[in-house]
Amino acid sequence: MDDNTSWAQETASIIINNNCLYTRTQGDPFFFSSGWASPIFIDCKKLISVPTAREALVRMSLECLSKNVSNFEAIAGCELTGVPFATLLADRLGLPLSIVCKQRKGFGRLAQFEGSFEAGTPFILVDDLATDGVSEAAYEAALNSARATVTKTFVLIDYSIFPSDRSLLSLATLTDVIAAAKTVNYFSEHDLSEMKNFIANAA
């Protein structure tokens, strides 16, 4: 089994085993900040309170970054959900940490940030989950405006089913999570059918 498959399976199992997967296949779906609707929602926020899950996700994230990204000198976390994992990664790597805020809080080059960095600093941008990547693109734009360089954007879970021209580095996709859920009969037959239909034509 290669590393990508191993990371995807372990990450998906963590999501399932900690009951972070929710479905709404009848009535109103979940609505994301990007505007997309979905019958499935993954709540990664719960995982910061589970030491064993948190440790495993950080370990895999470090392995993934080591294998796939070479040029970065700092970590940036997306407000708010990317902050815990960005903090843990920066601490393990011994690198500077900055937080990219949703809104500017003052004036100057670093008005949209907690922390500081020199112009030209190459960053890994970290978030917990991406749907279509629009939110992450906005945080990348903030870093670029502050004259930083975004070497790569990394997320734990990438839905990877909505139309997008962006490339994100992730541990697992929504398809991986649904596959893991299926093996433990997490879904009813009706829900599983809805999930398959959704992935096939998410937009």
CSV table of N, CA and C in Angstrom, one decimal, residues 2-172:
chain,number,residue,atom,x,y,z
A,2,ASP,N,0.6,2.2,-0.9
A,2,ASP,CA,1.5,3.4,-1.0
A,2,ASP,C,1.0,4.4,0.1
A,3,ASP,N,1.9,5.4,0.3
A,3,ASP,CA,1.6,6.4,1.4
A,3,ASP,C,0.3,7.1,1.2
A,4,ASN,N,-0.1,7.5,0.0
A,4,ASN,CA,-1.3,8.2,-0.2
A,4,ASN,C,-2.5,7.4,0.2
A,5,THR,N,-2.5,6.1,-0.2
A,5,THR,CA,-3.6,5.3,0.1
A,5,THR,C,-3.7,5.0,1.6
A,6,SER,N,-2.6,4.8,2.3
A,6,SER,CA,-2.5,4.6,3.7
A,6,SER,C,-3.0,5.8,4.5
A,7,TRP,N,-2.6,7.0,4.1
A,7,TRP,CA,-3.0,8.3,4.7
A,7,TRP,C,-4.6,8.4,4.5
A,8,ALA,N,-5.0,8.2,3.3
A,8,ALA,CA,-6.5,8.4,3.0
A,8,ALA,C,-7.3,7.4,3.9
A,9,GLN,N,-6.9,6.2,4.0
A,9,GLN,CA,-7.7,5.2,4.7
A,9,GLN,C,-7.7,5.5,6.2
A,10,GLU,N,-6.5,5.8,6.8
A,10,GLU,CA,-6.4,6.1,8.2
A,10,GLU,C,-7.2,7.4,8.5
A,11,THR,N,-7.1,8.4,7.7
A,11,THR,CA,-7.8,9.7,8.0
A,11,THR,C,-9.3,9.4,7.9
A,12,ALA,N,-9.7,8.7,6.9
A,12,ALA,CA,-11.2,8.4,6.8
A,12,ALA,C,-11.7,7.6,8.0
A,13,SER,N,-10.9,6.7,8.4
A,13,SER,CA,-11.3,5.9,9.6
A,13,SER,C,-11.4,6.8,10.8
A,14,ILE,N,-10.5,7.7,11.0
A,14,ILE,CA,-10.6,8.6,12.1
A,14,ILE,C,-11.9,9.4,12.1
A,15,ILE,N,-12.2,9.9,10.9
A,15,ILE,CA,-13.5,10.7,10.7
A,15,ILE,C,-14.7,9.8,11.1
A,16,ILE,N,-14.7,8.6,10.7
A,16,ILE,CA,-15.8,7.7,11.0
A,16,ILE,C,-15.9,7.3,12.4
A,17,ASN,N,-14.7,6.9,13.0
A,17,ASN,CA,-14.7,6.4,14.3
A,17,ASN,C,-15.0,7.4,15.4
A,18,ASN,N,-14.8,8.7,15.0
A,18,ASN,CA,-15.1,9.8,16.0
A,18,ASN,C,-16.4,10.5,15.6
A,19,ASN,N,-17.2,9.8,14.8
A,19,ASN,CA,-18.6,10.3,14.5
A,19,ASN,C,-18.6,11.8,14.0
A,20,CYS,N,-17.7,12.1,13.1
A,20,CYS,CA,-17.6,13.4,12.5
A,20,CYS,C,-18.3,13.6,11.2
A,21,LEU,N,-19.0,12.5,10.8
A,21,LEU,CA,-19.7,12.5,9.5
A,21,LEU,C,-21.2,12.6,9.7
A,22,TYR,N,-21.8,13.6,9.1
A,22,TYR,CA,-23.3,13.8,9.2
A,22,TYR,C,-23.9,13.8,7.9
A,23,THR,N,-25.2,13.4,7.8
A,23,THR,CA,-25.9,13.4,6.5
A,23,THR,C,-27.3,14.0,6.7
A,24,ARG,N,-27.7,14.6,5.6
A,24,ARG,CA,-29.1,15.1,5.5
A,24,ARG,C,-29.6,14.8,4.0
A,25,THR,N,-30.1,13.6,3.9
A,25,THR,CA,-30.6,13.2,2.6
A,25,THR,C,-32.1,13.5,2.4
A,26,GLN,N,-32.7,14.0,3.4
A,26,GLN,CA,-34.1,14.4,3.3
A,26,GLN,C,-34.2,15.8,3.9
A,27,GLY,N,-35.1,16.7,3.3
A,27,GLY,CA,-35.2,18.0,3.8
A,27,GLY,C,-34.1,18.9,3.3
A,28,ASP,N,-33.8,20.0,4.0
A,28,ASP,CA,-32.8,20.9,3.6
A,28,ASP,C,-31.4,20.3,3.8
A,29,PRO,N,-30.5,20.5,2.8
A,29,PRO,CA,-29.1,20.0,2.9
A,29,PRO,C,-28.3,20.9,3.7
A,30,PHE,N,-27.0,20.6,3.9
A,30,PHE,CA,-26.1,21.5,4.5
A,30,PHE,C,-25.7,22.5,3.5
A,31,PHE,N,-25.5,23.8,3.9
A,31,PHE,CA,-25.0,24.8,3.0
A,31,PHE,C,-23.7,25.3,3.5
A,32,PHE,N,-22.7,25.4,2.5
A,32,PHE,CA,-21.4,25.8,2.9
A,32,PHE,C,-21.2,27.3,2.6
A,33,SER,N,-20.2,27.9,3.2
A,33,SER,CA,-19.9,29.3,3.0
A,33,SER,C,-19.7,29.6,1.5
A,34,SER,N,-19.2,28.7,0.8
A,34,SER,CA,-18.9,28.8,-0.7
A,34,SER,C,-20.2,28.9,-1.5
A,35,GLY,N,-21.3,28.6,-0.9
A,35,GLY,CA,-22.6,28.6,-1.6
A,35,GLY,C,-23.1,27.3,-2.0
A,36,TRP,N,-22.3,26.3,-2.0
A,36,TRP,CA,-22.7,24.9,-2.5
A,36,TRP,C,-23.6,24.3,-1.4
A,37,ALA,N,-24.4,23.4,-1.8
A,37,ALA,CA,-25.2,22.6,-0.9
A,37,ALA,C,-24.8,21.2,-0.9
A,38,SER,N,-24.9,20.5,0.2
A,38,SER,CA,-24.4,19.1,0.3
A,38,SER,C,-25.2,18.3,1.2
A,39,PRO,N,-25.5,17.0,0.9
A,39,PRO,CA,-26.2,16.1,1.8
A,39,PRO,C,-25.3,15.5,2.9
A,40,ILE,N,-24.0,15.9,2.8
A,40,ILE,CA,-23.0,15.3,3.8
A,40,ILE,C,-22.1,16.4,4.3
A,41,PHE,N,-21.8,16.3,5.6
A,41,PHE,CA,-20.9,17.3,6.3
A,41,PHE,C,-19.9,16.6,7.2
A,42,ILE,N,-18.7,17.0,7.1
A,42,ILE,CA,-17.6,16.5,7.9
A,42,ILE,C,-17.2,17.5,8.9
A,43,ASP,N,-17.3,17.2,10.2
A,43,ASP,CA,-17.0,18.2,11.3
A,43,ASP,C,-15.6,17.8,11.9
A,44,CYS,N,-14.6,18.4,11.2
A,44,CYS,CA,-13.2,18.2,11.7
A,44,CYS,C,-12.9,18.8,13.0
A,45,LYS,N,-13.7,19.8,13.4
A,45,LYS,CA,-13.4,20.5,14.7
A,45,LYS,C,-13.4,19.6,15.9
A,46,LYS,N,-14.2,18.6,15.8
A,46,LYS,CA,-14.3,17.7,17.0
A,46,LYS,C,-13.0,17.0,17.2
A,47,LEU,N,-12.2,16.8,16.2
A,47,LEU,CA,-11.0,16.0,16.4
A,47,LEU,C,-9.9,16.7,17.2
A,48,ILE,N,-9.9,18.0,17.4
A,48,ILE,CA,-8.9,18.6,18.2
A,48,ILE,C,-9.0,18.3,19.6
A,49,SER,N,-10.2,17.7,20.0
A,49,SER,CA,-10.4,17.3,21.4
A,49,SER,C,-10.1,15.8,21.7
A,50,VAL,N,-9.7,15.1,20.6
A,50,VAL,CA,-9.4,13.7,20.7
A,50,VAL,C,-7.9,13.5,20.6
A,51,PRO,N,-7.1,13.3,21.7
A,51,PRO,CA,-5.7,13.3,21.6
A,51,PRO,C,-5.1,12.3,20.6
A,52,THR,N,-5.7,11.0,20.6
A,52,THR,CA,-5.1,10.0,19.7
A,52,THR,C,-5.4,10.4,18.2
A,53,ALA,N,-6.6,10.9,17.9
A,53,ALA,CA,-6.9,11.3,16.5
A,53,ALA,C,-6.0,12.5,16.1
A,54,ARG,N,-5.9,13.4,17.0
A,54,ARG,CA,-5.1,14.6,16.7
A,54,ARG,C,-3.6,14.2,16.5
A,55,GLU,N,-3.1,13.3,17.3
A,55,GLU,CA,-1.7,12.9,17.1
A,55,GLU,C,-1.5,12.2,15.7
A,56,ALA,N,-2.5,11.3,15.4
A,56,ALA,CA,-2.4,10.6,14.1
A,56,ALA,C,-2.5,11.6,12.9
A,57,LEU,N,-3.4,12.5,13.0
A,57,LEU,CA,-3.5,13.5,11.9
A,57,LEU,C,-2.3,14.3,11.7
A,58,VAL,N,-1.7,14.8,12.8
A,58,VAL,CA,-0.5,15.6,12.7
A,58,VAL,C,0.7,14.7,12.2
A,59,ARG,N,0.8,13.5,12.6
A,59,ARG,CA,1.9,12.6,12.1
A,59,ARG,C,1.7,12.4,10.6
A,60,MET,N,0.5,12.1,10.1
A,60,MET,CA,0.3,11.9,8.7
A,60,MET,C,0.6,13.2,7.9
A,61,SER,N,0.1,14.3,8.5
A,61,SER,CA,0.3,15.6,7.8
A,61,SER,C,1.8,15.9,7.7
A,62,LEU,N,2.6,15.7,8.7
A,62,LEU,CA,4.0,15.9,8.6
A,62,LEU,C,4.7,15.0,7.5
A,63,GLU,N,4.2,13.7,7.5
A,63,GLU,CA,4.7,12.8,6.5
A,63,GLU,C,4.4,13.3,5.1
A,64,CYS,N,3.1,13.7,4.9
A,64,CYS,CA,2.7,14.2,3.6
A,64,CYS,C,3.4,15.4,3.1
A,65,LEU,N,3.6,16.4,4.1
A,65,LEU,CA,4.3,17.6,3.7
A,65,LEU,C,5.8,17.3,3.4
A,66,SER,N,6.4,16.4,4.2
A,66,SER,CA,7.8,16.1,3.9
A,66,SER,C,8.0,15.4,2.6
A,67,LYS,N,7.0,14.6,2.1
A,67,LYS,CA,7.1,13.9,0.9
A,67,LYS,C,6.8,14.8,-0.3
A,68,ASN,N,5.9,15.8,-0.1
A,68,ASN,CA,5.4,16.5,-1.3
A,68,ASN,C,5.8,18.0,-1.4
A,69,VAL,N,6.3,18.6,-0.4
A,69,VAL,CA,6.7,20.0,-0.4
A,69,VAL,C,8.0,20.2,0.2
A,70,SER,N,8.9,21.0,-0.5
A,70,SER,CA,10.2,21.2,-0.1
A,70,SER,C,10.5,22.6,0.3
A,71,ASN,N,9.9,23.6,-0.3
A,71,ASN,CA,10.3,25.0,-0.1
A,71,ASN,C,9.3,25.7,0.7
A,72,PHE,N,9.4,25.7,2.0
A,72,PHE,CA,8.6,26.5,2.9
A,72,PHE,C,9.3,26.8,4.2
A,73,GLU,N,9.1,28.0,4.7
A,73,GLU,CA,9.8,28.5,5.9
A,73,GLU,C,8.9,28.9,7.1
A,74,ALA,N,7.5,28.8,6.8
A,74,ALA,CA,6.6,29.2,7.8
A,74,ALA,C,5.2,28.5,7.5
A,75,ILE,N,4.4,28.5,8.6
A,75,ILE,CA,3.1,27.9,8.5
A,75,ILE,C,2.0,29.0,8.7
A,76,ALA,N,1.0,29.0,7.9
A,76,ALA,CA,-0.1,29.9,8.1
A,76,ALA,C,-1.4,29.1,8.3
A,77,GLY,N,-2.2,29.5,9.3
A,77,GLY,CA,-3.5,28.8,9.5
A,77,GLY,C,-4.6,29.7,9.1
A,78,CYS,N,-5.6,29.1,8.5
A,78,CYS,CA,-6.9,29.8,8.1
A,78,CYS,C,-7.8,29.9,9.3
A,79,GLU,N,-8.2,31.2,9.6
A,79,GLU,CA,-9.2,31.4,10.7
A,79,GLU,C,-10.5,30.8,10.3
A,80,LEU,N,-11.1,30.1,11.2
A,80,LEU,CA,-10.7,29.7,12.5
A,80,LEU,C,-10.3,28.2,12.6
A,81,THR,N,-10.9,27.4,11.6
A,81,THR,CA,-10.8,26.0,11.8
A,81,THR,C,-9.4,25.4,11.4
A,82,GLY,N,-8.6,26.2,10.7
A,82,GLY,CA,-7.3,25.7,10.3
A,82,GLY,C,-6.2,26.0,11.4
A,83,VAL,N,-6.6,26.8,12.4
A,83,VAL,CA,-5.6,27.3,13.4
A,83,VAL,C,-5.1,26.2,14.3
A,84,PRO,N,-5.9,25.3,14.8
A,84,PRO,CA,-5.3,24.3,15.7
A,84,PRO,C,-4.3,23.4,15.0
A,85,PHE,N,-4.6,22.9,13.8
A,85,PHE,CA,-3.7,22.0,13.1
A,85,PHE,C,-2.5,22.8,12.6
A,86,ALA,N,-2.7,24.0,12.2
A,86,ALA,CA,-1.5,24.8,11.7
A,86,ALA,C,-0.6,25.0,12.9
A,87,THR,N,-1.1,25.3,14.1
A,87,THR,CA,-0.3,25.5,15.3
A,87,THR,C,0.5,24.2,15.6
A,88,LEU,N,-0.2,23.1,15.6
A,88,LEU,CA,0.5,21.9,15.9
A,88,LEU,C,1.6,21.6,14.9
A,89,LEU,N,1.4,21.8,13.7
A,89,LEU,CA,2.4,21.5,12.6
A,89,LEU,C,3.6,22.5,12.8
A,90,ALA,N,3.3,23.8,13.0
A,90,ALA,CA,4.4,24.7,13.2
A,90,ALA,C,5.2,24.4,14.4
A,91,ASP,N,4.6,23.9,15.5
A,91,ASP,CA,5.3,23.6,16.7
A,91,ASP,C,6.2,22.4,16.4
A,92,ARG,N,5.7,21.3,15.8
A,92,ARG,CA,6.5,20.1,15.5
A,92,ARG,C,7.6,20.4,14.6
A,93,LEU,N,7.4,21.3,13.6
A,93,LEU,CA,8.5,21.7,12.6
A,93,LEU,C,9.4,22.7,13.1
A,94,GLY,N,9.1,23.4,14.2
A,94,GLY,CA,9.9,24.5,14.7
A,94,GLY,C,9.9,25.7,13.8
A,95,LEU,N,8.8,25.9,13.2
A,95,LEU,CA,8.7,27.0,12.2
A,95,LEU,C,7.8,28.2,12.7
A,96,PRO,N,8.0,29.4,12.2
A,96,PRO,CA,7.1,30.5,12.6
A,96,PRO,C,5.6,30.2,12.2
A,97,LEU,N,4.7,30.8,12.9
A,97,LEU,CA,3.3,30.6,12.7
A,97,LEU,C,2.6,31.9,12.5
A,98,SER,N,1.7,32.0,11.5
A,98,SER,CA,0.9,33.2,11.4
A,98,SER,C,-0.6,32.7,11.1
A,99,ILE,N,-1.5,33.5,11.5
A,99,ILE,CA,-2.9,33.2,11.3
A,99,ILE,C,-3.5,34.2,10.3
A,100,VAL,N,-4.1,33.7,9.3
A,100,VAL,CA,-4.7,34.6,8.3
A,100,VAL,C,-6.2,34.8,8.7
A,101,CYS,N,-6.5,36.1,9.0
A,101,CYS,CA,-7.9,36.4,9.5
A,101,CYS,C,-8.8,36.6,8.3
A,102,LYS,N,-10.1,36.4,8.6
A,102,LYS,CA,-11.1,36.6,7.5
A,102,LYS,C,-11.3,38.0,7.1
A,103,GLN,N,-11.0,39.0,8.0
A,103,GLN,CA,-11.2,40.4,7.7
A,103,GLN,C,-9.9,41.1,8.2
A,104,ARG,N,-9.7,42.2,7.6
A,104,ARG,CA,-8.6,43.1,8.1
A,104,ARG,C,-8.9,43.7,9.4
A,105,LYS,N,-7.9,43.9,10.3
A,105,LYS,CA,-8.2,44.4,11.6
A,105,LYS,C,-7.4,45.7,11.9
A,106,GLY,N,-6.9,46.3,10.8
A,106,GLY,CA,-6.1,47.5,11.0
A,106,GLY,C,-5.6,47.9,9.7
A,107,PHE,N,-4.4,48.5,9.7
A,107,PHE,CA,-3.8,49.0,8.5
A,107,PHE,C,-2.4,48.4,8.3
A,108,GLY,N,-1.9,48.5,7.0
A,108,GLY,CA,-0.6,48.0,6.7
A,108,GLY,C,-0.6,46.7,6.1
A,109,ARG,N,0.6,46.2,5.8
A,109,ARG,CA,0.8,44.9,5.1
A,109,ARG,C,0.3,43.7,5.9
A,110,LEU,N,0.3,43.8,7.2
A,110,LEU,CA,0.0,42.6,8.0
A,110,LEU,C,-1.4,42.8,8.8
A,111,ALA,N,-2.2,43.7,8.2
A,111,ALA,CA,-3.5,44.0,8.9
A,111,ALA,C,-4.4,42.8,9.0
A,112,GLN,N,-4.2,41.8,8.1
A,112,GLN,CA,-5.1,40.7,8.1
A,112,GLN,C,-4.5,39.5,8.8
A,113,PHE,N,-3.5,39.7,9.6
A,113,PHE,CA,-2.8,38.6,10.2
A,113,PHE,C,-2.6,38.7,11.7
A,114,GLU,N,-2.5,37.6,12.4
A,114,GLU,CA,-2.0,37.5,13.7
A,114,GLU,C,-0.6,36.9,13.5
A,115,GLY,N,0.4,37.6,14.2
A,115,GLY,CA,1.8,37.2,13.9
A,115,GLY,C,2.4,38.1,12.9
A,116,SER,N,3.7,37.8,12.6
A,116,SER,CA,4.4,38.7,11.6
A,116,SER,C,5.3,37.9,10.8
A,117,PHE,N,5.7,38.4,9.6
A,117,PHE,CA,6.6,37.7,8.7
A,117,PHE,C,7.2,38.7,7.8
A,118,GLU,N,8.3,38.4,7.2
A,118,GLU,CA,9.0,39.3,6.2
A,118,GLU,C,8.4,39.0,4.9
A,119,ALA,N,8.4,40.0,4.0
A,119,ALA,CA,7.9,39.9,2.7
A,119,ALA,C,8.8,38.8,2.0
A,120,GLY,N,8.1,38.0,1.2
A,120,GLY,CA,8.8,37.0,0.4
A,120,GLY,C,8.9,35.6,1.1
A,121,THR,N,8.4,35.6,2.4
A,121,THR,CA,8.4,34.3,3.2
A,121,THR,C,7.6,33.2,2.5
A,122,PRO,N,8.1,32.1,2.2
A,122,PRO,CA,7.3,31.0,1.6
A,122,PRO,C,6.6,30.2,2.7
A,123,PHE,N,5.2,30.1,2.5
A,123,PHE,CA,4.3,29.5,3.5
A,123,PHE,C,3.7,28.2,3.0
A,124,ILE,N,3.4,27.3,3.9
A,124,ILE,CA,2.3,26.3,3.7
A,124,ILE,C,1.1,26.9,4.4
A,125,LEU,N,0.0,27.0,3.6
A,125,LEU,CA,-1.3,27.4,4.2
A,125,LEU,C,-2.1,26.2,4.6
A,126,VAL,N,-2.6,26.2,5.8
A,126,VAL,CA,-3.2,25.0,6.4
A,126,VAL,C,-4.7,25.3,6.8
A,127,ASP,N,-5.6,24.4,6.3
A,127,ASP,CA,-7.0,24.5,6.7
A,127,ASP,C,-7.4,23.0,7.1
A,128,ASP,N,-8.6,22.9,7.7
A,128,ASP,CA,-9.0,21.5,8.1
A,128,ASP,C,-9.7,20.8,6.9
A,129,LEU,N,-10.6,21.6,6.2
A,129,LEU,CA,-11.4,20.9,5.1
A,129,LEU,C,-11.6,21.9,4.0
A,130,ALA,N,-11.6,21.5,2.8
A,130,ALA,CA,-12.0,22.3,1.6
A,130,ALA,C,-13.1,21.7,0.9
A,131,THR,N,-14.1,22.6,0.5
A,131,THR,CA,-15.2,22.1,-0.4
A,131,THR,C,-14.8,22.3,-1.8
A,132,ASP,N,-14.9,23.6,-2.3
A,132,ASP,CA,-14.5,23.9,-3.6
A,132,ASP,C,-13.2,24.7,-3.7
A,133,GLY,N,-12.6,25.0,-2.5
A,133,GLY,CA,-11.4,25.7,-2.4
A,133,GLY,C,-11.5,27.2,-2.5
A,134,VAL,N,-12.7,27.8,-2.5
A,134,VAL,CA,-12.9,29.2,-2.6
A,134,VAL,C,-12.4,29.9,-1.4
A,135,SER,N,-12.7,29.4,-0.2
A,135,SER,CA,-12.2,30.0,1.1
A,135,SER,C,-10.7,30.0,1.1
A,136,GLU,N,-10.1,28.9,0.8
A,136,GLU,CA,-8.7,28.8,0.8
A,136,GLU,C,-8.0,29.8,-0.2
A,137,ALA,N,-8.7,30.0,-1.3
A,137,ALA,CA,-8.2,30.9,-2.3
A,137,ALA,C,-8.2,32.3,-1.8
A,138,ALA,N,-9.2,32.7,-1.0
A,138,ALA,CA,-9.2,34.0,-0.4
A,138,ALA,C,-8.1,34.2,0.6
A,139,TYR,N,-7.8,33.2,1.4
A,139,TYR,CA,-6.7,33.3,2.4
A,139,TYR,C,-5.3,33.3,1.6
A,140,GLU,N,-5.2,32.6,0.5
A,140,GLU,CA,-4.0,32.7,-0.3
A,140,GLU,C,-3.8,34.1,-0.8
A,141,ALA,N,-4.9,34.7,-1.3
A,141,ALA,CA,-4.9,36.1,-1.8
A,141,ALA,C,-4.4,37.0,-0.7
A,142,ALA,N,-4.8,36.8,0.5
A,142,ALA,CA,-4.4,37.7,1.6
A,142,ALA,C,-2.9,37.6,1.8
A,143,LEU,N,-2.4,36.3,1.8
A,143,LEU,CA,-0.9,36.1,1.9
A,143,LEU,C,-0.2,36.8,0.7
A,144,ASN,N,-0.7,36.6,-0.5
A,144,ASN,CA,0.0,37.3,-1.6
A,144,ASN,C,0.0,38.8,-1.5
A,145,SER,N,-1.1,39.3,-1.0
A,145,SER,CA,-1.2,40.8,-0.8
A,145,SER,C,-0.2,41.3,0.2
A,146,ALA,N,0.1,40.4,1.1
A,146,ALA,CA,1.1,40.8,2.2
A,146,ALA,C,2.5,40.5,1.7
A,147,ARG,N,2.6,40.1,0.4
A,147,ARG,CA,3.9,39.9,-0.2
A,147,ARG,C,4.6,38.6,0.3
A,148,ALA,N,3.8,37.6,0.7
A,148,ALA,CA,4.3,36.3,1.0
A,148,ALA,C,4.2,35.4,-0.2
A,149,THR,N,4.7,34.2,-0.1
A,149,THR,CA,4.6,33.2,-1.2
A,149,THR,C,3.9,32.0,-0.6
A,150,VAL,N,2.8,31.5,-1.3
A,150,VAL,CA,2.2,30.3,-0.8
A,150,VAL,C,2.7,29.2,-1.6
A,151,THR,N,3.6,28.4,-1.0
A,151,THR,CA,4.2,27.2,-1.7
A,151,THR,C,3.1,26.2,-2.0
A,152,LYS,N,2.2,25.9,-1.0
A,152,LYS,CA,1.2,24.9,-1.2
A,152,LYS,C,0.1,25.2,-0.1
A,153,THR,N,-1.1,24.8,-0.5
A,153,THR,CA,-2.2,24.8,0.5
A,153,THR,C,-2.6,23.4,0.8
A,154,PHE,N,-2.6,23.1,2.1
A,154,PHE,CA,-2.7,21.8,2.7
A,154,PHE,C,-4.0,21.7,3.5
A,155,VAL,N,-4.8,20.7,3.3
A,155,VAL,CA,-6.0,20.5,4.1
A,155,VAL,C,-6.1,19.0,4.5
A,156,LEU,N,-6.8,18.7,5.6
A,156,LEU,CA,-6.9,17.3,6.0
A,156,LEU,C,-7.8,16.6,5.0
A,157,ILE,N,-9.0,17.2,4.7
A,157,ILE,CA,-10.0,16.6,3.8
A,157,ILE,C,-10.3,17.6,2.7
A,158,ASP,N,-10.2,17.1,1.4
A,158,ASP,CA,-10.6,17.9,0.3
A,158,ASP,C,-11.8,17.2,-0.4
A,159,TYR,N,-12.9,17.9,-0.4
A,159,TYR,CA,-14.1,17.3,-1.0
A,159,TYR,C,-13.8,16.8,-2.5
A,160,SER,N,-13.1,17.6,-3.2
A,160,SER,CA,-12.6,17.3,-4.5
A,160,SER,C,-13.7,16.8,-5.5
A,161,ILE,N,-14.9,17.4,-5.4
A,161,ILE,CA,-15.9,17.0,-6.3
A,161,ILE,C,-16.6,18.2,-6.9
A,162,PHE,N,-16.4,19.4,-6.4
A,162,PHE,CA,-17.0,20.6,-7.0
A,162,PHE,C,-16.1,21.1,-8.1
A,163,PRO,N,-16.6,21.8,-9.1
A,163,PRO,CA,-15.8,22.4,-10.2
A,163,PRO,C,-14.7,23.3,-9.6
A,164,SER,N,-13.5,23.1,-9.9
A,164,SER,CA,-12.4,23.9,-9.4
A,164,SER,C,-11.2,23.8,-10.3
A,165,ASP,N,-10.4,24.9,-10.5
A,165,ASP,CA,-9.2,24.8,-11.2
A,165,ASP,C,-8.0,24.8,-10.3
A,166,ARG,N,-8.3,24.6,-9.0
A,166,ARG,CA,-7.2,24.7,-8.0
A,166,ARG,C,-6.7,23.3,-7.6
A,167,SER,N,-5.5,23.2,-7.2
A,167,SER,CA,-4.9,22.0,-6.7
A,167,SER,C,-4.5,22.1,-5.2
A,168,LEU,N,-5.1,21.3,-4.4
A,168,LEU,CA,-4.8,21.2,-3.0
A,168,LEU,C,-4.1,19.9,-2.6
A,169,LEU,N,-3.3,20.0,-1.6
A,169,LEU,CA,-2.7,18.8,-1.1
A,169,LEU,C,-3.5,18.4,0.1
A,170,SER,N,-3.9,17.1,0.2
A,170,SER,CA,-4.7,16.7,1.3
A,170,SER,C,-4.4,15.3,1.7
A,171,LEU,N,-4.9,14.9,2.9
A,171,LEU,CA,-4.7,13.5,3.3
A,171,LEU,C,-5.7,12.6,2.7
A,172,ALA,N,-7.0,13.1,2.6
A,172,ALA,CA,-8.1,12.3,2.1
A,172,ALA,C,-9.1,13.1,1.3
